[in-house]
mmCIF file of C-alpha atoms and ligand atoms in Angstrom:
data_model
loop_
_atom_site.group_PDB
_atom_site.id
_atom_site.type_symbol
_atom_site.label_atom_id
_atom_site.label_comp_id
_atom_site.label_asym_id
_atom_site.label_seq_id
_atom_site.Cartn_x
_atom_site.Cartn_y
_atom_site.Cartn_z
ATOM 1 C CA MET J 1 164.613 199.655 161.708
ATOM 2 C CA SER J 2 164.106 203.123 160.064
ATOM 3 C CA ALA J 3 163.765 206.218 162.171
ATOM 4 C CA ASN J 4 160.122 206.392 161.775
ATOM 5 C CA ASP J 5 159.369 202.988 163.102
ATOM 6 C CA ARG J 6 161.182 203.645 166.502
ATOM 7 C CA PRO J 7 159.573 204.443 169.843
ATOM 8 C CA LEU J 8 158.661 208.114 170.190
ATOM 9 C CA ALA J 9 161.437 208.784 172.666
ATOM 10 C CA GLN J 10 163.989 207.667 170.118
ATOM 11 C CA GLN J 11 162.532 209.947 167.379
ATOM 12 C CA THR J 12 164.228 213.067 168.946
ATOM 13 C CA PRO J 13 166.723 214.722 166.415
ATOM 14 C CA THR J 14 169.503 214.260 168.901
ATOM 15 C CA TYR J 15 168.987 210.378 169.548
ATOM 16 C CA ASP J 16 171.623 209.337 166.902
ATOM 17 C CA SER J 17 174.204 211.886 167.974
ATOM 18 C CA ALA J 18 177.666 210.631 168.744
ATOM 19 C CA PHE J 19 177.410 212.025 172.072
ATOM 20 C CA LEU J 20 174.193 210.092 173.114
ATOM 21 C CA LYS J 21 175.486 206.981 171.333
ATOM 22 C CA ALA J 22 178.583 206.928 173.222
ATOM 23 C CA CYS J 23 176.750 207.384 176.653
ATOM 24 C CA ARG J 24 174.697 204.321 175.436
ATOM 25 C CA ARG J 25 177.910 202.496 174.795
ATOM 26 C CA GLU J 26 176.818 202.193 171.026
ATOM 27 C CA PRO J 27 179.330 202.439 168.217
ATOM 28 C CA VAL J 28 180.082 205.904 167.382
ATOM 29 C CA PRO J 29 181.319 207.647 163.950
ATOM 30 C CA HIS J 30 183.906 209.536 166.089
ATOM 31 C CA THR J 31 184.725 210.021 169.841
ATOM 32 C CA PRO J 32 182.311 212.908 170.867
ATOM 33 C CA VAL J 33 183.931 215.807 172.586
ATOM 34 C CA TRP J 34 182.705 218.532 175.141
ATOM 35 C CA PHE J 35 184.190 220.578 177.851
ATOM 36 C CA MET J 36 183.024 221.137 181.239
ATOM 37 C CA ARG J 37 182.834 225.009 181.593
ATOM 38 C CA GLN J 38 183.144 225.278 177.890
ATOM 39 C CA ALA J 39 180.831 228.515 178.151
ATOM 40 C CA GLY J 40 182.439 231.142 180.087
ATOM 41 C CA ARG J 41 185.403 233.180 180.782
ATOM 42 C CA SER J 42 187.769 231.533 178.116
ATOM 43 C CA LEU J 43 185.599 233.048 175.475
ATOM 44 C CA PRO J 44 186.006 236.831 174.493
ATOM 45 C CA GLU J 45 182.236 236.714 173.145
ATOM 46 C CA TYR J 46 181.201 235.424 176.555
ATOM 47 C CA LEU J 47 182.922 238.301 178.333
ATOM 48 C CA LYS J 48 181.337 240.818 175.962
ATOM 49 C CA VAL J 49 177.624 239.695 176.684
ATOM 50 C CA ARG J 50 178.163 239.411 180.345
ATOM 51 C CA GLU J 51 179.636 242.685 180.758
ATOM 52 C CA GLY J 52 177.930 244.623 183.701
ATOM 53 C CA ILE J 53 175.595 241.623 184.368
ATOM 54 C CA PRO J 54 176.148 239.720 187.562
ATOM 55 C CA MET J 55 176.536 235.924 187.131
ATOM 56 C CA LEU J 56 173.210 234.976 188.906
ATOM 57 C CA ASP J 57 171.217 237.634 187.157
ATOM 58 C CA SER J 58 172.580 236.198 183.736
ATOM 59 C CA CYS J 59 171.356 232.786 184.724
ATOM 60 C CA MET J 60 167.788 234.132 184.916
ATOM 61 C CA ARG J 61 167.687 235.715 181.291
ATOM 62 C CA PRO J 62 166.670 233.137 178.900
ATOM 63 C CA GLU J 63 167.897 234.964 175.720
ATOM 64 C CA LEU J 64 171.352 235.544 177.313
ATOM 65 C CA VAL J 65 171.440 231.896 178.559
ATOM 66 C CA THR J 66 170.783 230.789 175.037
ATOM 67 C CA GLU J 67 173.448 232.913 173.494
ATOM 68 C CA ILE J 68 176.083 231.778 176.053
ATOM 69 C CA THR J 69 175.086 228.343 175.772
ATOM 70 C CA LEU J 70 175.495 228.302 171.967
ATOM 71 C CA GLN J 71 178.845 230.153 171.832
ATOM 72 C CA PRO J 72 181.128 227.174 172.533
ATOM 73 C CA VAL J 73 179.112 225.115 170.039
ATOM 74 C CA ARG J 74 179.400 227.600 167.334
ATOM 75 C CA ARG J 75 182.977 228.230 167.897
ATOM 76 C CA HIS J 76 184.541 224.844 168.853
ATOM 77 C CA LYS J 77 182.122 222.553 167.067
ATOM 78 C CA VAL J 78 181.761 220.496 170.278
ATOM 79 C CA ASP J 79 179.403 217.438 170.273
ATOM 80 C CA ALA J 80 177.091 218.615 173.155
ATOM 81 C CA ALA J 81 176.072 221.898 174.672
ATOM 82 C CA ILE J 82 175.672 222.264 178.589
ATOM 83 C CA TYR J 83 173.115 224.583 179.762
ATOM 84 C CA PHE J 84 174.377 227.705 181.127
ATOM 85 C CA SER J 85 173.472 228.122 184.748
ATOM 86 C CA ASP J 86 175.243 227.319 188.161
ATOM 87 C CA ILE J 87 174.908 224.713 190.746
ATOM 88 C CA VAL J 88 173.576 227.290 193.210
ATOM 89 C CA VAL J 89 170.815 228.479 190.830
ATOM 90 C CA PRO J 90 168.047 226.220 192.523
ATOM 91 C CA LEU J 91 169.151 227.329 195.932
ATOM 92 C CA LYS J 92 168.858 230.865 194.850
ATOM 93 C CA ALA J 93 165.454 230.085 193.358
ATOM 94 C CA ILE J 94 163.893 228.692 196.712
ATOM 95 C CA GLY J 95 165.173 231.979 198.474
ATOM 96 C CA VAL J 96 168.455 230.947 200.020
ATOM 97 C CA ASP J 97 170.373 234.387 200.429
ATOM 98 C CA LEU J 98 173.510 233.647 198.395
ATOM 99 C CA ASP J 99 175.578 235.346 195.603
ATOM 100 C CA ILE J 100 178.360 234.422 193.387
ATOM 101 C CA LYS J 101 181.525 236.397 193.882
ATOM 102 C CA PRO J 102 183.741 236.902 190.840
ATOM 103 C CA GLY J 103 186.860 235.056 191.522
ATOM 104 C CA VAL J 104 185.831 233.341 194.566
ATOM 105 C CA GLY J 105 182.636 231.290 193.916
ATOM 106 C CA PRO J 106 179.132 230.949 195.777
ATOM 107 C CA VAL J 107 178.975 232.786 199.115
ATOM 108 C CA VAL J 108 175.925 232.093 201.479
ATOM 109 C CA ALA J 109 174.912 234.899 203.870
ATOM 110 C CA GLU J 110 173.899 232.565 206.660
ATOM 111 C CA PRO J 111 175.369 229.036 206.599
ATOM 112 C CA ILE J 112 173.317 226.193 207.498
ATOM 113 C CA ARG J 113 174.390 224.236 210.661
ATOM 114 C CA ARG J 114 171.372 223.661 212.834
ATOM 115 C CA ARG J 115 168.268 221.678 212.521
ATOM 116 C CA GLU J 116 166.073 224.965 212.409
ATOM 117 C CA ASP J 117 168.166 226.125 209.329
ATOM 118 C CA LEU J 118 166.680 223.204 207.366
ATOM 119 C CA GLU J 119 163.469 225.165 207.222
ATOM 120 C CA ARG J 120 165.316 227.456 204.663
ATOM 121 C CA LEU J 121 165.476 224.729 202.288
ATOM 122 C CA ARG J 122 161.999 224.349 200.894
ATOM 123 C CA ASP J 123 160.839 222.398 197.826
ATOM 124 C CA LEU J 124 161.694 223.539 194.266
ATOM 125 C CA THR J 125 158.800 223.719 191.940
ATOM 126 C CA PRO J 126 158.877 224.506 188.253
ATOM 127 C CA ASP J 127 157.132 228.027 189.006
ATOM 128 C CA ASP J 128 160.389 228.837 190.845
ATOM 129 C CA ILE J 129 162.468 228.586 187.670
ATOM 130 C CA PRO J 130 160.387 229.738 184.631
ATOM 131 C CA TYR J 131 163.545 230.953 183.054
ATOM 132 C CA VAL J 132 164.982 227.414 182.801
ATOM 133 C CA THR J 133 162.055 226.008 180.925
ATOM 134 C CA GLU J 134 161.898 229.041 178.647
ATOM 135 C CA ALA J 135 165.787 229.037 177.936
ATOM 136 C CA ILE J 136 165.858 225.193 177.325
ATOM 137 C CA GLY J 137 162.807 225.452 175.014
ATOM 138 C CA MET J 138 164.706 228.122 172.904
ATOM 139 C CA LEU J 139 167.936 226.192 173.070
ATOM 140 C CA THR J 140 166.534 222.861 171.832
ATOM 141 C CA GLY J 141 165.025 224.792 168.823
ATOM 142 C CA GLU J 142 168.521 226.124 167.944
ATOM 143 C CA LEU J 143 170.466 223.183 168.529
ATOM 144 C CA GLY J 144 168.652 220.819 166.266
ATOM 145 C CA SER J 145 170.748 217.391 166.354
ATOM 146 C CA THR J 146 173.236 218.553 168.932
ATOM 147 C CA PRO J 147 172.208 217.408 172.402
ATOM 148 C CA LEU J 148 171.824 219.621 175.536
ATOM 149 C CA ILE J 149 173.260 218.467 178.773
ATOM 150 C CA GLY J 150 171.381 219.657 181.933
ATOM 151 C CA PHE J 151 173.098 219.678 185.087
ATOM 152 C CA ALA J 152 172.889 220.122 188.901
ATOM 153 C CA GLY J 153 175.138 220.008 191.898
ATOM 154 C CA ALA J 154 175.111 216.794 193.917
ATOM 155 C CA PRO J 155 173.992 217.008 197.562
ATOM 156 C CA PHE J 156 177.287 216.688 199.148
ATOM 157 C CA THR J 157 178.927 219.545 196.969
ATOM 158 C CA LEU J 158 175.763 221.805 197.599
ATOM 159 C CA ALA J 159 176.019 220.952 201.348
ATOM 160 C CA SER J 160 179.635 221.955 201.427
ATOM 161 C CA TYR J 161 178.890 225.352 200.154
ATOM 162 C CA LEU J 162 175.684 225.766 202.487
ATOM 163 C CA VAL J 163 177.429 224.571 205.798
ATOM 164 C CA GLU J 164 180.780 226.431 205.188
ATOM 165 C CA GLY J 165 179.110 229.674 203.718
ATOM 166 C CA GLY J 166 181.419 229.582 200.759
ATOM 167 C CA PRO J 167 184.283 227.701 198.998
ATOM 168 C CA SER J 168 186.339 225.626 201.343
ATOM 169 C CA ARG J 169 189.653 223.787 201.073
ATOM 170 C CA ASN J 170 189.125 221.371 203.922
ATOM 171 C CA HIS J 171 185.341 221.303 204.281
ATOM 172 C CA GLU J 172 185.933 221.211 208.191
ATOM 173 C CA ASN J 173 182.502 222.433 209.223
ATOM 174 C CA THR J 174 180.710 220.052 206.607
ATOM 175 C CA LYS J 175 182.692 217.075 207.947
ATOM 176 C CA ALA J 176 182.093 218.187 211.597
ATOM 177 C CA LEU J 177 178.324 218.148 210.783
ATOM 178 C CA MET J 178 178.713 214.842 209.099
ATOM 179 C CA TYR J 179 180.422 213.169 211.719
ATOM 180 C CA GLY J 180 178.965 215.078 214.649
ATOM 181 C CA ASP J 181 175.312 214.966 213.952
ATOM 182 C CA PRO J 182 174.581 212.099 211.344
ATOM 183 C CA GLY J 183 170.888 212.540 211.672
ATOM 184 C CA LEU J 184 170.889 216.057 210.822
ATOM 185 C CA TRP J 185 173.371 215.545 208.085
ATOM 186 C CA ALA J 186 171.335 212.804 206.458
ATOM 187 C CA ASP J 187 168.155 214.991 206.532
ATOM 188 C CA LEU J 188 170.228 217.899 205.040
ATOM 189 C CA LEU J 189 171.422 215.607 202.193
ATOM 190 C CA ASP J 190 168.031 214.294 201.736
ATOM 191 C CA ARG J 191 166.466 217.805 201.306
ATOM 192 C CA LEU J 192 169.115 218.702 198.798
ATOM 193 C CA ALA J 193 168.483 215.472 196.928
ATOM 194 C CA GLU J 194 164.760 216.381 196.538
ATOM 195 C CA ILE J 195 165.687 219.967 195.210
ATOM 196 C CA THR J 196 168.416 218.765 192.847
ATOM 197 C CA ALA J 197 165.996 215.946 191.472
ATOM 198 C CA ALA J 198 163.319 218.622 191.033
ATOM 199 C CA PHE J 199 165.783 220.927 189.262
ATOM 200 C CA LEU J 200 166.970 218.152 186.870
ATOM 201 C CA LYS J 201 163.278 217.109 185.966
ATOM 202 C CA VAL J 202 162.451 220.632 184.847
ATOM 203 C CA GLN J 203 165.556 220.518 182.524
ATOM 204 C CA ILE J 204 164.654 216.976 181.261
ATOM 205 C CA GLU J 205 160.958 217.881 180.641
ATOM 206 C CA ALA J 206 162.090 221.124 178.859
ATOM 207 C CA GLY J 207 164.183 219.098 176.461
ATOM 208 C CA ALA J 208 167.715 218.234 177.973
ATOM 209 C CA SER J 209 168.923 215.120 176.296
ATOM 210 C CA ALA J 210 171.384 213.973 179.136
ATOM 211 C CA VAL J 211 172.072 215.257 182.759
ATOM 212 C CA GLN J 212 175.280 215.695 184.666
ATOM 213 C CA LEU J 213 175.404 215.646 188.443
ATOM 214 C CA PHE J 214 178.411 217.541 189.522
ATOM 215 C CA ASP J 215 179.819 216.274 192.930
ATOM 216 C CA SER J 216 183.005 218.322 192.473
ATOM 217 C CA TRP J 217 184.214 218.334 196.109
ATOM 218 C CA VAL J 218 183.244 214.831 197.218
ATOM 219 C CA GLY J 219 186.833 213.522 196.507
ATOM 220 C CA ALA J 220 187.533 214.926 199.975
ATOM 221 C CA LEU J 221 185.805 211.845 201.405
ATOM 222 C CA ALA J 222 187.031 208.338 202.117
ATOM 223 C CA PRO J 223 185.127 205.611 200.338
ATOM 224 C CA ALA J 224 183.445 204.285 203.608
ATOM 225 C CA ASP J 225 182.088 207.735 204.532
ATOM 226 C CA TYR J 226 180.976 208.161 200.823
ATOM 227 C CA ARG J 227 178.971 204.933 201.020
ATOM 228 C CA ARG J 228 177.433 205.722 204.352
ATOM 229 C CA SER J 229 176.782 209.510 204.285
ATOM 230 C CA VAL J 230 176.493 210.703 200.572
ATOM 231 C CA MET J 231 175.631 207.766 198.462
ATOM 232 C CA PRO J 232 171.991 207.328 199.602
ATOM 233 C CA ALA J 233 171.258 211.045 198.525
ATOM 234 C CA SER J 234 172.983 210.914 195.380
ATOM 235 C CA SER J 235 171.298 207.687 194.438
ATOM 236 C CA LYS J 236 167.954 209.271 195.187
ATOM 237 C CA VAL J 237 168.655 211.911 192.609
ATOM 238 C CA PHE J 238 169.629 209.437 190.100
ATOM 239 C CA ASP J 239 166.476 207.167 190.786
ATOM 240 C CA ALA J 240 164.378 210.254 190.645
ATOM 241 C CA VAL J 241 165.225 210.873 186.778
ATOM 242 C CA ALA J 242 165.746 207.091 185.883
ATOM 243 C CA SER J 243 162.290 206.688 184.226
ATOM 244 C CA TYR J 244 163.151 209.398 181.594
ATOM 245 C CA GLY J 245 165.756 207.164 180.008
ATOM 246 C CA VAL J 246 168.295 210.075 179.456
ATOM 247 C CA PRO J 247 171.953 209.452 180.232
ATOM 248 C CA ARG J 248 172.713 210.465 183.638
ATOM 249 C CA ILE J 249 176.609 211.504 184.040
ATOM 250 C CA HIS J 250 178.368 211.654 187.484
ATOM 251 C CA PHE J 251 181.452 213.630 188.043
ATOM 252 C CA GLY J 252 183.832 214.580 190.768
ATOM 253 C CA VAL J 253 187.334 215.722 191.292
ATOM 254 C CA GLY J 254 189.985 213.538 193.113
ATOM 255 C CA THR J 255 187.515 210.818 193.164
ATOM 256 C CA GLY J 256 189.816 207.945 192.053
ATOM 257 C CA GLU J 257 188.975 205.953 195.109
ATOM 258 C CA LEU J 258 185.312 206.682 194.598
ATOM 259 C CA LEU J 259 184.856 205.807 190.979
ATOM 260 C CA GLY J 260 183.172 202.476 191.582
ATOM 261 C CA LEU J 261 180.683 203.672 194.267
ATOM 262 C CA MET J 262 179.727 206.832 192.058
ATOM 263 C CA GLY J 263 178.845 204.547 189.226
ATOM 264 C CA GLU J 264 176.972 202.337 191.799
ATOM 265 C CA ALA J 265 175.033 205.353 192.989
ATOM 266 C CA GLY J 266 173.145 205.170 189.621
ATOM 267 C CA ALA J 267 175.291 206.774 186.935
ATOM 268 C CA ASP J 268 175.279 205.511 183.226
ATOM 269 C CA VAL J 269 178.404 207.519 182.719
ATOM 270 C CA VAL J 270 181.341 207.986 185.151
ATOM 271 C CA GLY J 271 183.238 211.328 184.801
ATOM 272 C CA VAL J 272 187.143 210.843 185.634
ATOM 273 C CA ASP J 273 189.565 213.682 186.423
ATOM 274 C CA TRP J 274 193.209 213.365 185.005
ATOM 275 C CA ARG J 275 194.591 211.461 187.981
ATOM 276 C CA VAL J 276 193.387 208.069 186.878
ATOM 277 C CA PRO J 277 194.032 206.712 183.295
ATOM 278 C CA LEU J 278 190.868 205.725 181.747
ATOM 279 C CA ASP J 279 191.620 202.031 181.485
ATOM 280 C CA GLU J 280 192.365 201.870 184.947
ATOM 281 C CA ALA J 281 189.154 203.991 185.721
ATOM 282 C CA ALA J 282 187.260 201.391 183.671
ATOM 283 C CA ARG J 283 188.510 198.485 185.873
ATOM 284 C CA ARG J 284 187.267 200.494 188.846
ATOM 285 C CA VAL J 285 183.975 201.393 187.702
ATOM 286 C CA GLY J 286 183.228 197.923 186.274
ATOM 287 C CA PRO J 287 181.189 196.861 183.182
ATOM 288 C CA GLY J 288 177.949 198.483 181.908
ATOM 289 C CA LYS J 289 178.958 202.082 182.233
ATOM 290 C CA ALA J 290 180.614 204.552 179.792
ATOM 291 C CA LEU J 291 183.342 206.829 180.866
ATOM 292 C CA GLN J 292 183.884 210.594 180.331
ATOM 293 C CA GLY J 293 187.347 212.450 180.555
ATOM 294 C CA ASN J 294 189.983 213.089 181.138
ATOM 295 C CA LEU J 295 192.733 215.326 179.831
ATOM 296 C CA ASP J 296 194.207 217.642 182.396
ATOM 297 C CA PRO J 297 192.831 221.183 181.602
ATOM 298 C CA ALA J 298 196.332 222.602 182.339
ATOM 299 C CA VAL J 299 197.876 220.556 179.397
ATOM 300 C CA LEU J 300 196.091 223.245 177.118
ATOM 301 C CA PHE J 301 198.732 225.679 178.161
ATOM 302 C CA ALA J 302 201.506 223.666 176.617
ATOM 303 C CA PRO J 303 202.602 223.935 172.883
ATOM 304 C CA ARG J 304 200.323 222.199 170.381
ATOM 305 C CA GLU J 305 202.409 219.170 169.895
ATOM 306 C CA ALA J 306 202.366 218.421 173.695
ATOM 307 C CA VAL J 307 198.527 218.915 173.854
ATOM 308 C CA GLU J 308 198.241 216.141 171.007
ATOM 309 C CA ALA J 309 200.746 213.705 172.660
ATOM 310 C CA GLN J 310 198.577 213.991 175.991
ATOM 311 C CA THR J 311 195.319 213.691 174.002
ATOM 312 C CA ARG J 312 196.653 210.619 172.348
ATOM 313 C CA ARG J 313 197.475 209.285 175.814
ATOM 314 C CA VAL J 314 194.052 209.755 176.811
ATOM 315 C CA LEU J 315 192.543 208.341 173.677
ATOM 316 C CA ASP J 316 194.980 205.158 173.747
ATOM 317 C CA ALA J 317 193.796 204.363 177.476
ATOM 318 C CA ALA J 318 190.222 204.683 176.169
ATOM 319 C CA ALA J 319 190.636 202.325 173.159
ATOM 320 C CA GLY J 320 189.153 199.400 174.847
ATOM 321 C CA LEU J 321 186.162 201.074 176.441
ATOM 322 C CA GLU J 322 182.702 200.435 175.245
ATOM 323 C CA GLY J 323 181.597 204.096 175.646
ATOM 324 C CA HIS J 324 183.948 207.114 175.828
ATOM 325 C CA VAL J 325 182.961 210.818 175.911
ATOM 326 C CA PHE J 326 186.060 212.929 175.552
ATOM 327 C CA ASN J 327 186.213 215.736 178.045
ATOM 328 C CA LEU J 328 188.781 217.497 180.328
ATOM 329 C CA GLY J 329 189.374 216.240 183.784
ATOM 330 C CA HIS J 330 187.727 219.303 185.179
ATOM 331 C CA GLY J 331 186.481 222.582 183.948
ATOM 332 C CA VAL J 332 188.172 224.828 181.225
ATOM 333 C CA LEU J 333 190.678 227.102 183.104
ATOM 334 C CA PRO J 334 189.453 230.873 182.505
ATOM 335 C CA THR J 335 192.845 231.988 180.839
ATOM 336 C CA THR J 336 192.786 229.059 178.317
ATOM 337 C CA ASP J 337 193.430 230.066 174.883
ATOM 338 C CA PRO J 338 190.102 229.264 173.069
ATOM 339 C CA ASP J 339 191.855 228.446 169.879
ATOM 340 C CA ALA J 340 193.595 225.482 171.714
ATOM 341 C CA LEU J 341 190.037 224.221 172.526
ATOM 342 C CA THR J 342 188.862 224.467 169.017
ATOM 343 C CA ARG J 343 192.138 222.538 167.797
ATOM 344 C CA LEU J 344 191.644 219.818 170.493
ATOM 345 C CA VAL J 345 188.126 219.187 169.227
ATOM 346 C CA GLU J 346 189.156 218.837 165.766
ATOM 347 C CA TYR J 347 192.170 216.546 166.658
ATOM 348 C CA VAL J 348 189.896 214.163 168.782
ATOM 349 C CA HIS J 349 187.450 214.050 165.773
ATOM 350 C CA THR J 350 190.033 213.436 163.213
ATOM 351 C CA ARG J 351 191.937 210.890 165.254
ATOM 352 C CA THR J 352 189.028 208.828 166.286
ATOM 353 C CA ALA J 353 187.058 208.860 162.894
ATOM 354 C CA ARG J 354 185.834 205.390 161.972
HETATM 355 C C1 CP3 I 1 181.463 223.737 191.951
HETATM 356 C C2 CP3 I 1 180.809 224.413 190.894
HETATM 357 C C3 CP3 I 1 180.262 225.756 190.723
HETATM 358 N N1 CP3 I 1 179.474 225.786 189.677
HETATM 359 C C4 CP3 I 1 179.518 224.684 188.904
HETATM 360 C C5 CP3 I 1 180.435 223.825 189.566
HETATM 361 C C6 CP3 I 1 180.630 222.269 189.330
HETATM 362 C C7 CP3 I 1 181.520 222.367 188.310
HETATM 363 C C8 CP3 I 1 183.057 222.264 188.602
HETATM 364 O O1 CP3 I 1 183.279 221.663 189.655
HETATM 365 O O2 CP3 I 1 183.659 223.262 188.306
HETATM 366 C C9 CP3 I 1 178.917 224.361 187.569
HETATM 367 C C10 CP3 I 1 178.924 225.343 186.437
HETATM 368 N N2 CP3 I 1 178.894 226.642 186.696
HETATM 369 C C11 CP3 I 1 178.878 227.248 185.318
HETATM 370 C C12 CP3 I 1 178.496 226.208 184.527
HETATM 371 C C13 CP3 I 1 178.178 226.601 183.130
HETATM 372 C C14 CP3 I 1 178.145 225.669 182.021
HETATM 373 C C15 CP3 I 1 179.497 225.212 181.477
HETATM 374 O O3 CP3 I 1 180.087 224.234 182.082
HETATM 375 O O4 CP3 I 1 179.916 225.728 180.393
HETATM 376 C C16 CP3 I 1 178.627 225.069 185.161
HETATM 377 C C17 CP3 I 1 178.342 223.677 184.631
HETATM 378 C C18 CP3 I 1 178.732 228.555 185.103
HETATM 379 C C19 CP3 I 1 179.651 229.576 186.015
HETATM 380 N N3 CP3 I 1 179.666 229.580 187.359
HETATM 381 C C20 CP3 I 1 180.522 230.599 187.733
HETATM 382 C C21 CP3 I 1 181.076 231.143 186.556
HETATM 383 C C22 CP3 I 1 182.290 232.307 186.610
HETATM 384 C C23 CP3 I 1 181.571 233.595 186.915
HETATM 385 C C24 CP3 I 1 181.657 234.549 185.782
HETATM 386 O O5 CP3 I 1 181.860 234.398 184.633
HETATM 387 O O6 CP3 I 1 181.436 235.696 186.023
HETATM 388 C C25 CP3 I 1 180.541 230.496 185.595
HETATM 389 C C26 CP3 I 1 180.766 230.891 183.893
HETATM 390 C C27 CP3 I 1 180.880 230.994 189.140
HETATM 391 C C28 CP3 I 1 181.203 229.872 189.909
HETATM 392 N N4 CP3 I 1 180.279 228.808 190.429
HETATM 393 C C29 CP3 I 1 181.050 227.954 191.285
HETATM 394 C C30 CP3 I 1 182.400 228.388 191.184
HETATM 395 C C31 CP3 I 1 183.496 227.662 191.988
HETATM 396 C C32 CP3 I 1 182.498 229.455 190.318
HETATM 397 C C33 CP3 I 1 183.880 230.094 189.895
HETATM 398 C C34 CP3 I 1 184.049 231.440 190.804
HETATM 399 C C35 CP3 I 1 185.176 232.286 190.056
HETATM 400 O O7 CP3 I 1 186.253 231.721 189.787
HETATM 401 O O8 CP3 I 1 184.778 233.280 189.572
HETATM 402 C C36 CP3 I 1 180.253 226.679 191.851
#
């Protein structure tokens, strides 16, 4: 079938990209590569354009967002761009009093712990985030056949920031609410699912070719608790965007015991951290889903030969998979040498060229 005979949805310039093919588990010319947190502090050109501009302000300036999103694509020749924003942007957009503190992360002025606090979580509408639509419009024009990944924080990870009031090692207040007031917890996660779904829809309608739902901290939960207290909300997000037909990626850290459930929640692609080899991850996730991952981001601090050896380990474990998107097992660490990332992209492309 020639490109012009295809349904309209398949005539987008990104449809035949290696990244989207791998997400759809189709044969690829080479294993596609992108990096979580590829835009950001590892790049001198990022530090330069961000100088003096607070993180959340930078997310609301379409020209700046476009420039920062394109920087790693230009420099590293990655196979996909990820929209420059943050998981707390939709919460800020509906009026939650929060900020991103450098070196700390999101900090919420008044944590959400009681039923009346839910009133602060109103619906998100496209009018709340005109800068997202504008930036993605600019980006898809510039990116051509390179896909743009939209993203959002998953309900559990957002809830953890809201309930704790900031980053947390043990999520004690979050778990106290989850176990102590299951009704309020379910309502909180459901609210966050609605907001998250609305945020993803805006990105897809503006032109994002795929979406990733970051449940970064959900690895803190046992499978039974995930299934009962988190999965319904995450499924609601995935179901809400299913009809667009764009690949849905689901990622968390320390989620070895949850990989099957995270796929079941409604993902097309399951992200894996570095703790579980991809062949084992594939057994846990089961058939019908692609995998993304999973080089330990700290490996990039080792000499080139060691990086290549560890990369081969990832690629060998992925050899039998139907769909593999190469990525790190978590975000690029801020002090990573950007040249090591550029070399890694080239190495994966060369090594997997078919
Ligand atoms: C948990 C989480 C957050 N934000 C995000 C997650 C999920 C991904 C993950 O698990 O790492 C997601 C995120 N945040 C950012 C992106 C940009 C796109 C990309 O990946 O290139 C993405 C995908 C920009 C950012 N978000 C943030 C930065 C750093 C702030 C800066 O450059 O001034 C960037 C580039 C701030 C942020 N925001 C958050 C944290 C923990 C931090 C780091 C705090 C710090 O160490 O300073 C919350």
